[in-house]
PDB file of C-alpha atoms in Angstrom:
ATOM      1  CA  ARG T   1       0.978  32.761 -25.994  1.00  0.00           C
ATOM      2  CA  PRO T   2       0.992  33.142 -29.745  1.00  0.00           C
ATOM      3  CA  LEU T   3       2.223  30.280 -31.874  1.00  0.00           C
ATOM      4  CA  ASN T   4       5.414  31.157 -33.743  1.00  0.00           C
ATOM      5  CA  LEU T   5       6.328  28.334 -36.106  1.00  0.00           C
ATOM      6  CA  SER T   6       9.182  30.239 -37.747  1.00  0.00           C
ATOM      7  CA  THR T   7      11.458  29.840 -34.708  1.00  0.00           C
ATOM      8  CA  TYR T   8      11.348  26.054 -34.766  1.00  0.00           C
ATOM      9  CA  THR T   9      13.218  23.799 -37.142  1.00  0.00           C
ATOM     10  CA  ALA T  10      13.508  20.079 -37.538  1.00  0.00           C
ATOM     11  CA  THR T  11      17.145  20.212 -36.376  1.00  0.00           C
ATOM     12  CA  THR T  12      16.222  21.660 -32.970  1.00  0.00           C
ATOM     13  CA  HIS T  13      13.639  18.965 -32.262  1.00  0.00           C
ATOM     14  CA  PRO T  14      14.420  17.128 -28.990  1.00  0.00           C
ATOM     15  CA  SER T  15      14.362  13.730 -30.710  1.00  0.00           C
ATOM     16  CA  ARG T  16      17.370  14.849 -32.790  1.00  0.00           C
ATOM     17  CA  ARG T  17      19.456  15.451 -29.653  1.00  0.00           C
ATOM     18  CA  PRO T  18      21.821  12.750 -28.425  1.00  0.00           C
ATOM     19  CA  PRO T  19      20.179  10.450 -25.862  1.00  0.00           C
ATOM     20  CA  ARG T  20      20.638  11.208 -22.174  1.00  0.00           C
ATOM     21  CA  PRO T  21      23.024   8.912 -20.340  1.00  0.00           C
ATOM     22  CA  PRO T  22      21.281   6.415 -18.040  1.00  0.00           C
ATOM     23  CA  PRO T  23      21.113   7.352 -14.359  1.00  0.00           C
ATOM     24  CA  PRO T  24      23.877   5.840 -12.242  1.00  0.00           C
ATOM     25  CA  SER T  25      22.925   2.508 -10.732  1.00  0.00           C
ATOM     26  CA  SER T  26      23.799   3.784  -7.287  1.00  0.00           C
ATOM     27  CA  ALA T  27      21.431   6.759  -7.520  1.00  0.00           C
ATOM     28  CA  PHE T  28      19.289   5.486  -4.647  1.00  0.00           C
ATOM     29  CA  ALA T  29      21.725   3.148  -2.933  1.00  0.00           C
ATOM     30  CA  GLN T  30      22.164   5.329   0.159  1.00  0.00           C
ATOM     31  CA  PRO T  31      19.032   4.749   2.279  1.00  0.00           C
ATOM     32  CA  HIS T  32      19.410   7.649   4.699  1.00  0.00           C
ATOM     33  CA  ARG T  33      20.348  10.570   2.494  1.00  0.00           C
ATOM     34  CA  ASP T  34      18.359  13.752   1.886  1.00  0.00           C
ATOM     35  CA  MET T  35      15.642  12.926  -0.650  1.00  0.00           C
ATOM     36  CA  SER T  36      14.700  16.553  -1.392  1.00  0.00           C
ATOM     37  CA  GLU T  37      17.433  16.731  -4.025  1.00  0.00           C
ATOM     38  CA  THR T  38      16.578  13.396  -5.633  1.00  0.00           C
ATOM     39  CA  LYS T  39      16.860  13.358  -9.395  1.00  0.00           C
ATOM     40  CA  ILE T  40      13.879  11.828 -11.119  1.00  0.00           C
ATOM     41  CA  ALA T  41      14.856   8.676 -12.957  1.00  0.00           C
ATOM     42  CA  ASP T  42      13.193   8.202 -16.346  1.00  0.00           C
ATOM     43  CA  GLN T  43      11.723   4.828 -15.359  1.00  0.00           C
ATOM     44  CA  ASP T  44       9.986   6.436 -12.357  1.00  0.00           C
ATOM     45  CA  ILE T  45       7.947   8.949 -14.368  1.00  0.00           C
ATOM     46  CA  PRO T  46       4.310   7.873 -14.942  1.00  0.00           C
ATOM     47  CA  CYS T  47       3.845   7.297 -18.679  1.00  0.00           C
ATOM     48  CA  HIS T  48       0.900   9.719 -18.955  1.00  0.00           C
ATOM     49  CA  PHE T  49       3.223  12.557 -17.873  1.00  0.00           C
ATOM     50  CA  LEU T  50       5.550  11.922 -20.807  1.00  0.00           C
ATOM     51  CA  CYS T  51       5.169  13.785 -24.083  1.00  0.00           C
ATOM     52  CA  PRO T  52       4.341  11.181 -26.774  1.00  0.00           C
ATOM     53  CA  ILE T  53       6.683  12.955 -29.203  1.00  0.00           C
ATOM     54  CA  THR T  54       9.830  13.325 -27.071  1.00  0.00           C
ATOM     55  CA  MET T  55       9.104  10.761 -24.331  1.00  0.00           C
ATOM     56  CA  GLU T  56      10.250  13.363 -21.765  1.00  0.00           C
ATOM     57  CA  LEU T  57       8.391  14.798 -18.791  1.00  0.00           C
ATOM     58  CA  MET T  58       6.063  17.534 -20.072  1.00  0.00           C
ATOM     59  CA  LYS T  59       6.854  21.048 -18.877  1.00  0.00           C
ATOM     60  CA  ASN T  60       3.892  22.763 -20.514  1.00  0.00           C
ATOM     61  CA  PRO T  61       1.169  20.182 -21.378  1.00  0.00           C
ATOM     62  CA  THR T  62      -0.904  21.400 -24.311  1.00  0.00           C
ATOM     63  CA  MET T  63      -3.887  19.875 -26.128  1.00  0.00           C
ATOM     64  CA  ASN T  64      -4.275  20.098 -29.861  1.00  0.00           C
ATOM     65  CA  GLU T  65      -7.396  19.997 -32.021  1.00  0.00           C
ATOM     66  CA  ALA T  66      -7.562  16.187 -31.699  1.00  0.00           C
ATOM     67  CA  TRP T  67      -7.683  16.545 -27.865  1.00  0.00           C
ATOM     68  CA  GLN T  68      -4.314  14.848 -27.455  1.00  0.00           C
ATOM     69  CA  THR T  69      -1.822  16.237 -24.944  1.00  0.00           C
ATOM     70  CA  TYR T  70       1.773  17.036 -25.880  1.00  0.00           C
ATOM     71  CA  ASP T  71       4.458  19.301 -24.512  1.00  0.00           C
ATOM     72  CA  TYR T  72       3.918  22.747 -26.068  1.00  0.00           C
ATOM     73  CA  GLU T  73       7.366  23.056 -27.638  1.00  0.00           C
ATOM     74  CA  SER T  74       7.234  19.534 -29.056  1.00  0.00           C
ATOM     75  CA  ILE T  75       3.876  19.927 -30.791  1.00  0.00           C
ATOM     76  CA  VAL T  76       4.867  23.346 -32.131  1.00  0.00           C
ATOM     77  CA  GLU T  77       8.070  21.843 -33.534  1.00  0.00           C
ATOM     78  CA  TRP T  78       6.012  18.994 -35.022  1.00  0.00           C
ATOM     79  CA  TYR T  79       3.796  21.487 -36.841  1.00  0.00           C
ATOM     80  CA  ALA T  80       6.853  23.556 -37.859  1.00  0.00           C
ATOM     81  CA  THR T  81       8.130  20.591 -39.882  1.00  0.00           C
ATOM     82  CA  GLY T  82       5.007  20.878 -42.033  1.00  0.00           C
ATOM     83  CA  GLU T  83       3.046  18.051 -40.450  1.00  0.00           C
ATOM     84  CA  ARG T  84      -0.712  18.611 -40.412  1.00  0.00           C
ATOM     85  CA  ILE T  85      -1.750  15.369 -38.703  1.00  0.00           C
ATOM     86  CA  ASP T  86      -1.909  14.430 -35.048  1.00  0.00           C
ATOM     87  CA  PRO T  87       1.181  12.376 -34.094  1.00  0.00           C
ATOM     88  CA  LEU T  88      -0.845   9.827 -32.087  1.00  0.00           C
ATOM     89  CA  THR T  89      -4.203   9.516 -33.789  1.00  0.00           C
ATOM     90  CA  ARG T  90      -2.963  10.382 -37.306  1.00  0.00           C
ATOM     91  CA  LYS T  91      -6.121  12.504 -37.758  1.00  0.00           C
ATOM     92  CA  PRO T  92      -5.795  15.571 -39.968  1.00  0.00           C
ATOM     93  CA  ILE T  93      -5.400  18.872 -38.112  1.00  0.00           C
ATOM     94  CA  ARG T  94      -7.161  21.840 -39.718  1.00  0.00           C
ATOM     95  CA  ASN T  95      -5.862  24.597 -37.458  1.00  0.00           C
ATOM     96  CA  VAL T  96      -2.363  24.108 -36.037  1.00  0.00           C
ATOM     97  CA  GLN T  97      -2.712  27.278 -33.948  1.00  0.00           C
ATOM     98  CA  ASN T  98      -5.640  25.827 -32.004  1.00  0.00           C
ATOM     99  CA  LEU T  99      -3.640  24.751 -28.938  1.00  0.00           C
ATOM    100  CA  LEU T 100      -5.015  24.772 -25.405  1.00  0.00           C
ATOM    101  CA  PRO T 101      -3.048  24.453 -22.159  1.00  0.00           C
ATOM    102  CA  ASN T 102      -3.893  21.282 -20.269  1.00  0.00           C
ATOM    103  CA  HIS T 103      -4.076  22.672 -16.737  1.00  0.00           C
ATOM    104  CA  LEU T 104      -5.208  19.360 -15.236  1.00  0.00           C
ATOM    105  CA  VAL T 105      -2.165  17.428 -16.413  1.00  0.00           C
ATOM    106  CA  LYS T 106       0.119  20.313 -15.479  1.00  0.00           C
ATOM    107  CA  SER T 107      -1.216  20.346 -11.899  1.00  0.00           C
ATOM    108  CA  GLN T 108      -0.983  16.536 -11.687  1.00  0.00           C
ATOM    109  CA  ILE T 109       2.670  16.674 -12.771  1.00  0.00           C
ATOM    110  CA  ALA T 110       3.404  19.410 -10.219  1.00  0.00           C
ATOM    111  CA  GLU T 111       1.732  17.384  -7.449  1.00  0.00           C
ATOM    112  CA  TRP T 112       3.605  14.227  -8.448  1.00  0.00           C
ATOM    113  CA  LYS T 113       6.944  16.074  -8.537  1.00  0.00           C
ATOM    114  CA  GLN T 114       6.262  17.395  -5.044  1.00  0.00           C
ATOM    115  CA  LYS T 115       5.466  13.901  -3.705  1.00  0.00           C
ATOM    116  CA  TYR T 116       8.229  12.079  -5.616  1.00  0.00           C
ATOM    117  CA  PRO T 117      10.884  12.156  -2.837  1.00  0.00           C
ATOM    118  CA  ALA T 118       8.431  10.623  -0.328  1.00  0.00           C
ATOM    119  CA  LEU T 119       7.323   7.987  -2.847  1.00  0.00           C
ATOM    120  CA  LYS T 120      10.933   7.095  -3.598  1.00  0.00           C
ATOM    121  CA  ARG T 121      11.741   6.904   0.125  1.00  0.00           C
ATOM    122  CA  LYS T 122       8.803   4.503   0.710  1.00  0.00           C
ATOM    123  CA  GLN T 123       9.950   2.380  -2.206  1.00  0.00           C
ATOM    124  CA  MET T 124      13.464   2.242  -0.729  1.00  0.00           C
ATOM    125  CA  GLU T 125      12.090   1.336   2.713  1.00  0.00           C
ATOM    126  CA  ARG T 126      10.053  -1.519   1.215  1.00  0.00           C
ATOM    127  CA  GLU T 127      13.148  -2.773  -0.612  1.00  0.00           C
ATOM    128  CA  ASP T 128      15.237  -2.505   2.588  1.00  0.00           C
ATOM    129  CA  PHE T 129      12.577  -4.465   4.514  1.00  0.00           C
ATOM    130  CA  ARG T 130      12.465  -7.149   1.815  1.00  0.00           C
ATOM    131  CA  LEU T 131      16.261  -7.485   1.911  1.00  0.00           C
ATOM    132  CA  ALA T 132      16.263  -7.614   5.742  1.00  0.00           C
ATOM    133  CA  CYS T 133      13.649 -10.413   5.680  1.00  0.00           C
ATOM    134  CA  GLU T 134      15.674 -12.292   3.099  1.00  0.00           C
ATOM    135  CA  LEU T 135      18.844 -11.961   5.188  1.00  0.00           C
ATOM    136  CA  TYR T 136      17.036 -13.017   8.374  1.00  0.00           C
ATOM    137  CA  THR T 137      15.600 -16.084   6.615  1.00  0.00           C
ATOM    138  CA  ARG T 138      19.028 -17.090   5.328  1.00  0.00           C
ATOM    139  CA  GLU T 139      20.648 -16.642   8.751  1.00  0.00           C
ATOM    140  CA  HIS T 140      17.809 -18.491  10.506  1.00  0.00           C
ATOM    141  CA  ARG T 141      18.069 -21.363   8.034  1.00  0.00           C
ATOM    142  CA  LYS T 142      21.846 -21.515   8.543  1.00  0.00           C
ATOM    143  CA  GLU T 143      21.391 -21.629  12.355  1.00  0.00           C
ATOM    144  CA  LYS T 144      18.864 -24.456  12.043  1.00  0.00           C
ATOM    145  CA  GLU T 145      21.245 -26.411   9.836  1.00  0.00           C
ATOM    146  CA  GLU T 146      24.099 -25.900  12.301  1.00  0.00           C
ATOM    147  CA  VAL T 147      21.917 -26.976  15.264  1.00  0.00           C
ATOM    148  CA  GLY T 148      20.745 -29.964  13.256  1.00  0.00           C
ATOM    149  CA  LEU T 149      24.348 -30.963  12.528  1.00  0.00           C
ATOM    150  CA  VAL T 150      25.372 -30.537  16.173  1.00  0.00           C
ATOM    151  CA  ASN T 151      22.418 -32.645  17.393  1.00  0.00           C
ATOM    152  CA  SER T 152      23.125 -35.423  14.906  1.00  0.00           C
ATOM    153  CA  GLN T 153      26.855 -35.453  15.827  1.00  0.00           C
ATOM    154  CA  SER T 154      26.138 -35.629  19.574  1.00  0.00           C
ATOM    155  CA  LYS T 155      23.761 -38.569  19.024  1.00  0.00           C
ATOM    156  CA  GLU T 156      26.427 -40.416  17.039  1.00  0.00           C
ATOM    157  CA  GLU T 157      28.980 -39.961  19.846  1.00  0.00           C
ATOM    158  CA  GLU T 158      26.632 -41.573  22.422  1.00  0.00           C
TER     159      GLU T 158
END
């Protein structure tokens, strides 16, 4: 699609928006709920799927002349502010309209988004197993201590 820098201004840049509130701490506390509607928590997104400008999940990964990948809208807004350098490498950019879609990253993001509920479920199952082991160990230790106390008391009575 053609690059239209006139529609973007510095005030509409995503970094100027108020920050998103953090996800609720109980977002994944219910182990047996439907994971198909799971919201993606920011800390769960692989860093190479985040736009380096906005630090948000890229919707339309695009490479610039320096072969760096950014979200299309973010890099267009960057150039609309008059910048003519790459935000990451700081190399000068000769042609700001030379943007290429990064189909590989886009397909990787789509695949990851599709697998995310299963990955989150596995992570929850591992955490549940760890907690169950911890609880079992505590209970087992408590039983041993109680048996040890009973045995020592019965020996004293004899």
